[in-house]
Amino acid sequence: MNISFAKMASHLFVLFYCVFSLFSINSAIADNTVIPTTSADKVSLSVEQVENRLQINQGGFVSQQGDFIQRKYFKVLKKPFLSSGNFVISNDEFIWKTRKPVESAITFNNGELYFKDNSGSKKAPAQASTIAQLLQHLIAGNFTALTNSFAFYDDNNTANCVTLKPKTSSMTAFIEQIILCGDKQVDEFVLFDKNMNRTEISISYNKEL
Amino acid sequence: MKRQLGLIQGLVAMILLVFVLITGKAKFQADILSLLPQNIQTVVQDAESHFFDGNKRHVFISFSGTDAKLSHDQFFSLSQKNPWFNVKAIELDLEKSVQFYLPYQGVLLADNFLKALSSPESYLLFASQKLTEIVNPFVSASIAQDPSLSTAEFVEQAFAKNDGLALEDGRLITTSSLKGQQQFIIIFTIDNEALNVNKAITVAQEIKQVIHQVEKQYPESVVKYSGVLFHTAENSSQAKFEMSFFGGLSLLAMLVMVYFVFRSKTALFAVILTIMNAVIYGFIALALLFDSVHIISLVFGVTLIGISIDYCFHVLTELHNKKPSLTMVNKSIFLGFISTALGYILLTLAPMSFLSQVATFIIAGLVGAMVCVFTLVPTISSSKSELNNSTLDKKLANLIKLIKKFQGRRVGLLIVVSGLVFVSYLLIPIKFNDSIADLNGSSATLISNETFHQKTLSGQDVKRLFILGSTIEQVLQTEEAIRARILALSTELDVTPQVKGISDWLPSKQRQNDNNKRLKLAQSNDVFSSWEEATGLEVTINTSAPLTYQAIKNSVIAPYVLPFIYVGLNSGLGVDKENHNDEFVSLLQLSNITTAQLVSIIEGFGGQVIPFDKAENISQIMNDSRESLLYWFMLALIMFSLVIWIRFGLKAACNHSLALVLSVSIALMLSYMIQGPLNLFNVLAMMLILALAIDYLIFYQYRGTNKFNVLAISLSALSSLFVFGVLIFSKTPAVYSFGLTVMLGIVSIFILAPLSVVNKEEP
């Protein structure tokens, strides 16, 4: 068989294009379109500006309970790892219960942390206390508390979102940035870790307590 | 000639004093821990220094209450401008730590991971649990290279055990909370210099001022402080106060007494000169013989004033005799000095190094006093005029009359006193309780703060073990064997025991080998298959080279690991080439373990595992020292009795021994009634009573109840009472116990000594 070089090249190009397209489609399926903001996108925001932007006033915060869905996107995972559960939040208590695929619960009550996993272990993960308090502040929209650890930036992509960049070593140890979105209440936030893996948490509220 | 000798020695002493002061040889310290006995085993002692010496420079400030966070921030902000405030930024580089461990995947397994390997279902649950955590930096950093998550779990478990503190918004918080309240902690490290006596007082004061400002601004917050710095500051302030106050008070009382008795300025001058000479000699000896002088040695050393002045009294009273016989007095003084010096040398048998300093100060001081009273005092006080004090004469005559009356009924009196003492000991058995707290004059607030911080940071029932071995592998295997026993025990307990040590970060090679076998077995049993199906990941098990201490010691995790291991290299070959002469000691910290449980845990390990409880060890050593001192007291008593027997006959020996035993017994019984359980320092006081009592007995034996001898002994007893009596006002329990027993002993021997004199040699 005598195939010309140009023909072979065109076949290779088509093959490469197909493979690339498939890969891109797969990646797009596995990887959501949320991308972290770069420093060039950033416009610094004050607590008041964040509250105005999301129309969240922490002063008017009331106890809430609801459900959450968590999607964990790791670069090595072909599809996001899903988990779900429910939560209860008030000024002095925060309960985060994961129901699926395995049960676990973090309770933060008056500054004291309780943890329980599916095996009944009460030994909390090393970072549980920091994360529990962070979640409590994020869901409550308590930007005044968050300002101790994070700087706020305008997310140019979406009107109802802000970007939080950690400014303390305790946070930068495992969080690169957070994108928080909401309208009158926090609906979703995306946590990017140091390896740029991301965890998306979508929240739905049941009713006011 | 005498005067010239006296002046020359004075000049030499002054030159030496200036020398030690100018060259800075006189260094003082008030670190209470330096008073403590050292461990006999060198390697254990070195390991102890390695593990705990750094802690001496730590200062702990905790904040609780409603405004805890605000008061924490305020303290931080106010302290920053001070040079002593040196907070190390805590850089937790989890990413690098995980990267360090990743090449060893396949040999490192955490306890939870091992449990999960029992079946595909339990492993899937374990791994899914890890992935449902909102943020897990260990998983995130390692899942790509180690999809089994074994590395992530191993590093996470090691960090989780790291300490009782967590970092939250840049503030250290305690992971255990008190009554639902969060505790904020600031830990900073002061320079070594700040622990020097004067500097410690200033730095502690400055810190307390900042705390006071914070408390004023946030009255709802509770701020507690602790650390060696505060103990040093409190103890040195206290010692300084006690030294100047007690020393000043007893000196003033004695000068008033001297003036009242002798009514002459030259007598006052002689007394002052004797004391000064004694103190200068003592001080020079201390400065030349010891690297640093403990301030508590000087508090005990105040007693020098009381003893040295005795010599002066004997010379002064004899000089006022019509026919002074200084030869006899000097002979008595010399014999008295020998006996007192022997008594103080016995103090050095006690394990506390500062007692050697006390003995040195007193013995050298007495040499100084003796030289002064033999040379200078006779030349400046040679008035040879009789004492002209009618009130004193009258009182003295009454006293001699009383003594003679007692002497006439000595047998009956001695029987009654002996009977009373015997019955009292039968009815009230004396109890002893030695404790490290006897050495500490720190305030109750500081001691309670320290206990609070210890509980908060390390948990309840904290026990420490030293694991000894000739190789690191041996040490690690022993640690793992102990962990296995604790794990077996924990199933029976309500509260899970916690274990912290080097084996959290570095398993033994034997364990690493076993781990690899377990992993391979799990893989052959398809334990990872469900997880692989659920995630699309592929778990591969490699046989990597084992993790070693050599790899860890220069790594990113070295700061977490090295504090738990002491390496004593005796071969000079370096740590990479361990040999049988090397010694390794690791520190294993256990919490939520009772003493009884600890005994069963370490049973059978022999000398390889040593429970380390500094306070308990010291109390035990003090207890042993007290018991051995009692034997030494008996030996000293027998020796003294033999000397008296040879010199004055059997009857005198028996009488003197009885007087000594009764005096000491009375002093101990009365001390017990006043103080409660006795301690090592009451027994140490017995040795001093013996030394002083021998003086009185010898003087009575040589010079009888003549006016000048009775006067000298009475003045001696009074001066000793002033000196030792004021010690009962000391806030340091050891000083109080010592002063109380000596004071009671002096009163007893003052009454009993004349009763024991027989066949008196008239001068």
Short mmCIF file of N, CA, C and O in Angstrom, two decimals, chain B residues 321-383:
data_model
loop_
_atom_site.label_atom_id
_atom_site.label_comp_id
_atom_site.label_asym_id
_atom_site.label_seq_id
_atom_site.Cartn_x
_atom_site.Cartn_y
_atom_site.Cartn_z
N ASN B 321 36.74 38.56 131.44
CA ASN B 321 37.06 37.84 132.67
C ASN B 321 38.28 38.51 133.32
O ASN B 321 39.11 39.11 132.64
N LYS B 322 38.35 38.38 134.64
CA LYS B 322 39.51 38.99 135.33
C LYS B 322 40.80 38.33 134.88
O LYS B 322 41.81 38.98 134.68
N LYS B 323 40.71 37.00 134.76
CA LYS B 323 41.90 36.26 134.30
C LYS B 323 41.53 35.53 133.01
O LYS B 323 41.17 34.34 133.03
N PRO B 324 41.57 36.25 131.91
CA PRO B 324 41.12 35.60 130.67
C PRO B 324 42.06 34.47 130.24
O PRO B 324 43.27 34.60 130.33
N SER B 325 41.45 33.38 129.83
CA SER B 325 42.24 32.25 129.32
C SER B 325 41.78 31.94 127.91
O SER B 325 40.92 31.09 127.69
N LEU B 326 42.34 32.70 126.98
CA LEU B 326 41.90 32.56 125.59
C LEU B 326 42.31 31.21 124.99
O LEU B 326 41.66 30.73 124.06
N THR B 327 43.34 30.59 125.56
CA THR B 327 43.79 29.30 125.03
C THR B 327 42.66 28.27 125.14
O THR B 327 42.35 27.55 124.20
N MET B 328 42.05 28.24 126.34
CA MET B 328 40.95 27.30 126.56
C MET B 328 39.76 27.62 125.64
O MET B 328 39.15 26.73 125.07
N VAL B 329 39.48 28.91 125.53
CA VAL B 329 38.35 29.33 124.67
C VAL B 329 38.65 28.94 123.21
O VAL B 329 37.80 28.38 122.52
N ASN B 330 39.86 29.24 122.78
CA ASN B 330 40.22 28.93 121.39
C ASN B 330 40.15 27.44 121.13
O ASN B 330 39.71 27.00 120.06
N LYS B 331 40.57 26.66 122.15
CA LYS B 331 40.53 25.20 122.02
C LYS B 331 39.06 24.75 121.85
O LYS B 331 38.74 23.92 121.00
N SER B 332 38.20 25.34 122.70
CA SER B 332 36.77 25.00 122.62
C SER B 332 36.19 25.41 121.27
O SER B 332 35.43 24.67 120.66
N ILE B 333 36.57 26.63 120.84
CA ILE B 333 36.05 27.11 119.55
C ILE B 333 36.49 26.19 118.41
O ILE B 333 35.70 25.81 117.55
N PHE B 334 37.76 25.79 118.46
CA PHE B 334 38.28 24.94 117.39
C PHE B 334 37.56 23.59 117.37
O PHE B 334 37.15 23.10 116.32
N LEU B 335 37.38 23.01 118.58
CA LEU B 335 36.68 21.73 118.66
C LEU B 335 35.22 21.89 118.19
O LEU B 335 34.67 21.05 117.49
N GLY B 336 34.64 23.02 118.61
CA GLY B 336 33.26 23.33 118.18
C GLY B 336 33.17 23.47 116.67
O GLY B 336 32.24 22.96 116.03
N PHE B 337 34.18 24.15 116.09
CA PHE B 337 34.20 24.34 114.63
C PHE B 337 34.27 22.98 113.91
O PHE B 337 33.53 22.73 112.96
N ILE B 338 35.16 22.12 114.43
CA ILE B 338 35.32 20.80 113.80
C ILE B 338 33.98 20.05 113.82
O ILE B 338 33.53 19.49 112.81
N SER B 339 33.32 20.10 114.97
CA SER B 339 32.05 19.36 115.09
C SER B 339 30.98 19.97 114.18
O SER B 339 30.24 19.26 113.50
N THR B 340 30.90 21.31 114.15
CA THR B 340 29.90 21.97 113.29
C THR B 340 30.20 21.69 111.81
O THR B 340 29.29 21.40 111.02
N ALA B 341 31.49 21.78 111.46
CA ALA B 341 31.87 21.54 110.06
C ALA B 341 31.51 20.11 109.67
O ALA B 341 30.97 19.89 108.57
N LEU B 342 31.76 19.18 110.57
CA LEU B 342 31.41 17.78 110.28
C LEU B 342 29.89 17.65 110.07
O LEU B 342 29.43 16.96 109.17
N GLY B 343 29.15 18.35 110.92
CA GLY B 343 27.68 18.33 110.80
C GLY B 343 27.24 18.84 109.45
O GLY B 343 26.37 18.25 108.79
N TYR B 344 27.86 19.94 109.00
CA TYR B 344 27.46 20.51 107.70
C TYR B 344 27.95 19.66 106.53
O TYR B 344 27.29 19.58 105.49
N ILE B 345 29.11 19.01 106.73
CA ILE B 345 29.59 18.13 105.65
C ILE B 345 28.57 17.01 105.43
O ILE B 345 28.33 16.59 104.29
N LEU B 346 27.93 16.59 106.51
CA LEU B 346 26.91 15.55 106.37
C LEU B 346 25.75 16.01 105.48
O LEU B 346 25.07 15.21 104.85
N LEU B 347 25.52 17.33 105.47
CA LEU B 347 24.44 17.87 104.61
C LEU B 347 24.69 17.54 103.15
O LEU B 347 23.77 17.40 102.36
N THR B 348 25.96 17.45 102.79
CA THR B 348 26.27 17.20 101.37
C THR B 348 25.87 15.78 100.95
O THR B 348 25.87 15.46 99.78
N LEU B 349 25.54 14.95 101.92
CA LEU B 349 25.09 13.59 101.58
C LEU B 349 23.70 13.62 100.95
O LEU B 349 23.31 12.71 100.26
N ALA B 350 22.98 14.67 101.23
CA ALA B 350 21.64 14.80 100.64
C ALA B 350 21.78 15.01 99.13
O ALA B 350 22.81 15.52 98.68
N PRO B 351 20.78 14.57 98.35
CA PRO B 351 20.94 14.62 96.90
C PRO B 351 20.86 16.02 96.30
O PRO B 351 21.24 16.22 95.16
N MET B 352 20.38 16.99 97.05
CA MET B 352 20.22 18.33 96.48
C MET B 352 21.56 19.06 96.47
O MET B 352 22.20 19.24 97.51
N SER B 353 21.95 19.50 95.26
CA SER B 353 23.27 20.11 95.11
C SER B 353 23.40 21.39 95.93
O SER B 353 24.50 21.74 96.36
N PHE B 354 22.31 22.08 96.14
CA PHE B 354 22.43 23.36 96.83
C PHE B 354 22.88 23.18 98.28
O PHE B 354 23.44 24.10 98.87
N LEU B 355 22.67 21.98 98.84
CA LEU B 355 23.11 21.76 100.21
C LEU B 355 24.63 21.75 100.30
O LEU B 355 25.20 22.12 101.31
N SER B 356 25.29 21.34 99.22
CA SER B 356 26.76 21.44 99.18
C SER B 356 27.16 22.90 99.23
O SER B 356 28.15 23.27 99.86
N GLN B 357 26.37 23.74 98.55
CA GLN B 357 26.65 25.18 98.58
C GLN B 357 26.46 25.73 99.98
O GLN B 357 27.24 26.55 100.45
N VAL B 358 25.36 25.29 100.64
CA VAL B 358 25.11 25.76 102.01
C VAL B 358 26.28 25.34 102.90
O VAL B 358 26.83 26.16 103.65
N ALA B 359 26.70 24.07 102.78
CA ALA B 359 27.79 23.56 103.62
C ALA B 359 29.08 24.34 103.35
O ALA B 359 29.78 24.74 104.28
N THR B 360 29.36 24.59 102.06
CA THR B 360 30.58 25.33 101.70
C THR B 360 30.54 26.74 102.30
O THR B 360 31.53 27.22 102.88
N PHE B 361 29.41 27.38 102.15
CA PHE B 361 29.25 28.76 102.64
C PHE B 361 29.47 28.81 104.16
O PHE B 361 30.19 29.67 104.67
N ILE B 362 28.85 27.86 104.86
CA ILE B 362 28.93 27.87 106.33
C ILE B 362 30.34 27.51 106.79
O ILE B 362 30.92 28.21 107.63
N ILE B 363 30.91 26.44 106.22
CA ILE B 363 32.23 26.00 106.70
C ILE B 363 33.30 27.07 106.42
O ILE B 363 34.06 27.44 107.31
N ALA B 364 33.29 27.58 105.17
CA ALA B 364 34.28 28.63 104.84
C ALA B 364 34.01 29.86 105.69
O ALA B 364 34.96 30.52 106.17
N GLY B 365 32.75 30.18 105.90
CA GLY B 365 32.38 31.33 106.72
C GLY B 365 32.87 31.16 108.15
O GLY B 365 33.39 32.11 108.77
N LEU B 366 32.74 29.96 108.68
CA LEU B 366 33.18 29.71 110.06
C LEU B 366 34.71 29.80 110.17
O LEU B 366 35.23 30.25 111.20
N VAL B 367 35.39 29.39 109.09
CA VAL B 367 36.85 29.55 109.10
C VAL B 367 37.17 31.04 109.22
O VAL B 367 38.02 31.46 110.01
N GLY B 368 36.43 31.83 108.41
CA GLY B 368 36.62 33.28 108.45
C GLY B 368 36.36 33.83 109.84
O GLY B 368 37.12 34.66 110.36
N ALA B 369 35.26 33.36 110.46
CA ALA B 369 34.90 33.84 111.80
C ALA B 369 35.98 33.43 112.80
O ALA B 369 36.39 34.23 113.67
N MET B 370 36.47 32.21 112.67
CA MET B 370 37.47 31.69 113.59
C MET B 370 38.77 32.49 113.48
O MET B 370 39.36 32.90 114.50
N VAL B 371 39.18 32.73 112.22
CA VAL B 371 40.41 33.51 112.00
C VAL B 371 40.26 34.89 112.63
O VAL B 371 41.16 35.40 113.31
N CYS B 372 39.07 35.46 112.45
CA CYS B 372 38.83 36.82 112.97
C CYS B 372 38.88 36.83 114.50
O CYS B 372 39.51 37.71 115.09
N VAL B 373 38.21 35.85 115.14
CA VAL B 373 38.17 35.88 116.61
C VAL B 373 39.51 35.47 117.23
O VAL B 373 39.81 35.83 118.37
N PHE B 374 40.33 34.72 116.46
CA PHE B 374 41.66 34.36 116.99
C PHE B 374 42.66 35.50 116.83
O PHE B 374 43.62 35.59 117.58
N THR B 375 42.44 36.35 115.82
CA THR B 375 43.46 37.37 115.52
C THR B 375 42.99 38.79 115.85
O THR B 375 43.57 39.46 116.71
N LEU B 376 41.93 39.24 115.22
CA LEU B 376 41.54 40.65 115.34
C LEU B 376 40.76 40.96 116.62
O LEU B 376 41.03 41.96 117.29
N VAL B 377 39.78 40.08 116.95
CA VAL B 377 38.89 40.39 118.09
C VAL B 377 39.67 40.61 119.40
O VAL B 377 39.43 41.60 120.10
N PRO B 378 40.63 39.74 119.75
CA PRO B 378 41.34 39.98 121.02
C PRO B 378 42.10 41.31 121.03
O PRO B 378 42.25 41.93 122.08
N THR B 379 42.57 41.76 119.86
CA THR B 379 43.35 43.00 119.85
C THR B 379 42.47 44.24 119.91
O THR B 379 42.86 45.25 120.48
N ILE B 380 41.27 44.15 119.34
CA ILE B 380 40.41 45.36 119.38
C ILE B 380 39.54 45.41 120.64
O ILE B 380 38.98 46.44 120.98
N SER B 381 39.36 44.27 121.32
CA SER B 381 38.48 44.27 122.50
C SER B 381 39.24 43.89 123.76
O SER B 381 38.71 43.19 124.62
N SER B 382 40.48 44.31 123.86
CA SER B 382 41.26 43.87 125.01
C SER B 382 41.11 44.81 126.20
O SER B 382 42.08 45.28 126.78
N SER B 383 39.88 45.15 126.55
CA SER B 383 39.64 46.09 127.64
C SER B 383 39.95 45.47 128.99
O SER B 383 40.38 46.13 129.91
#
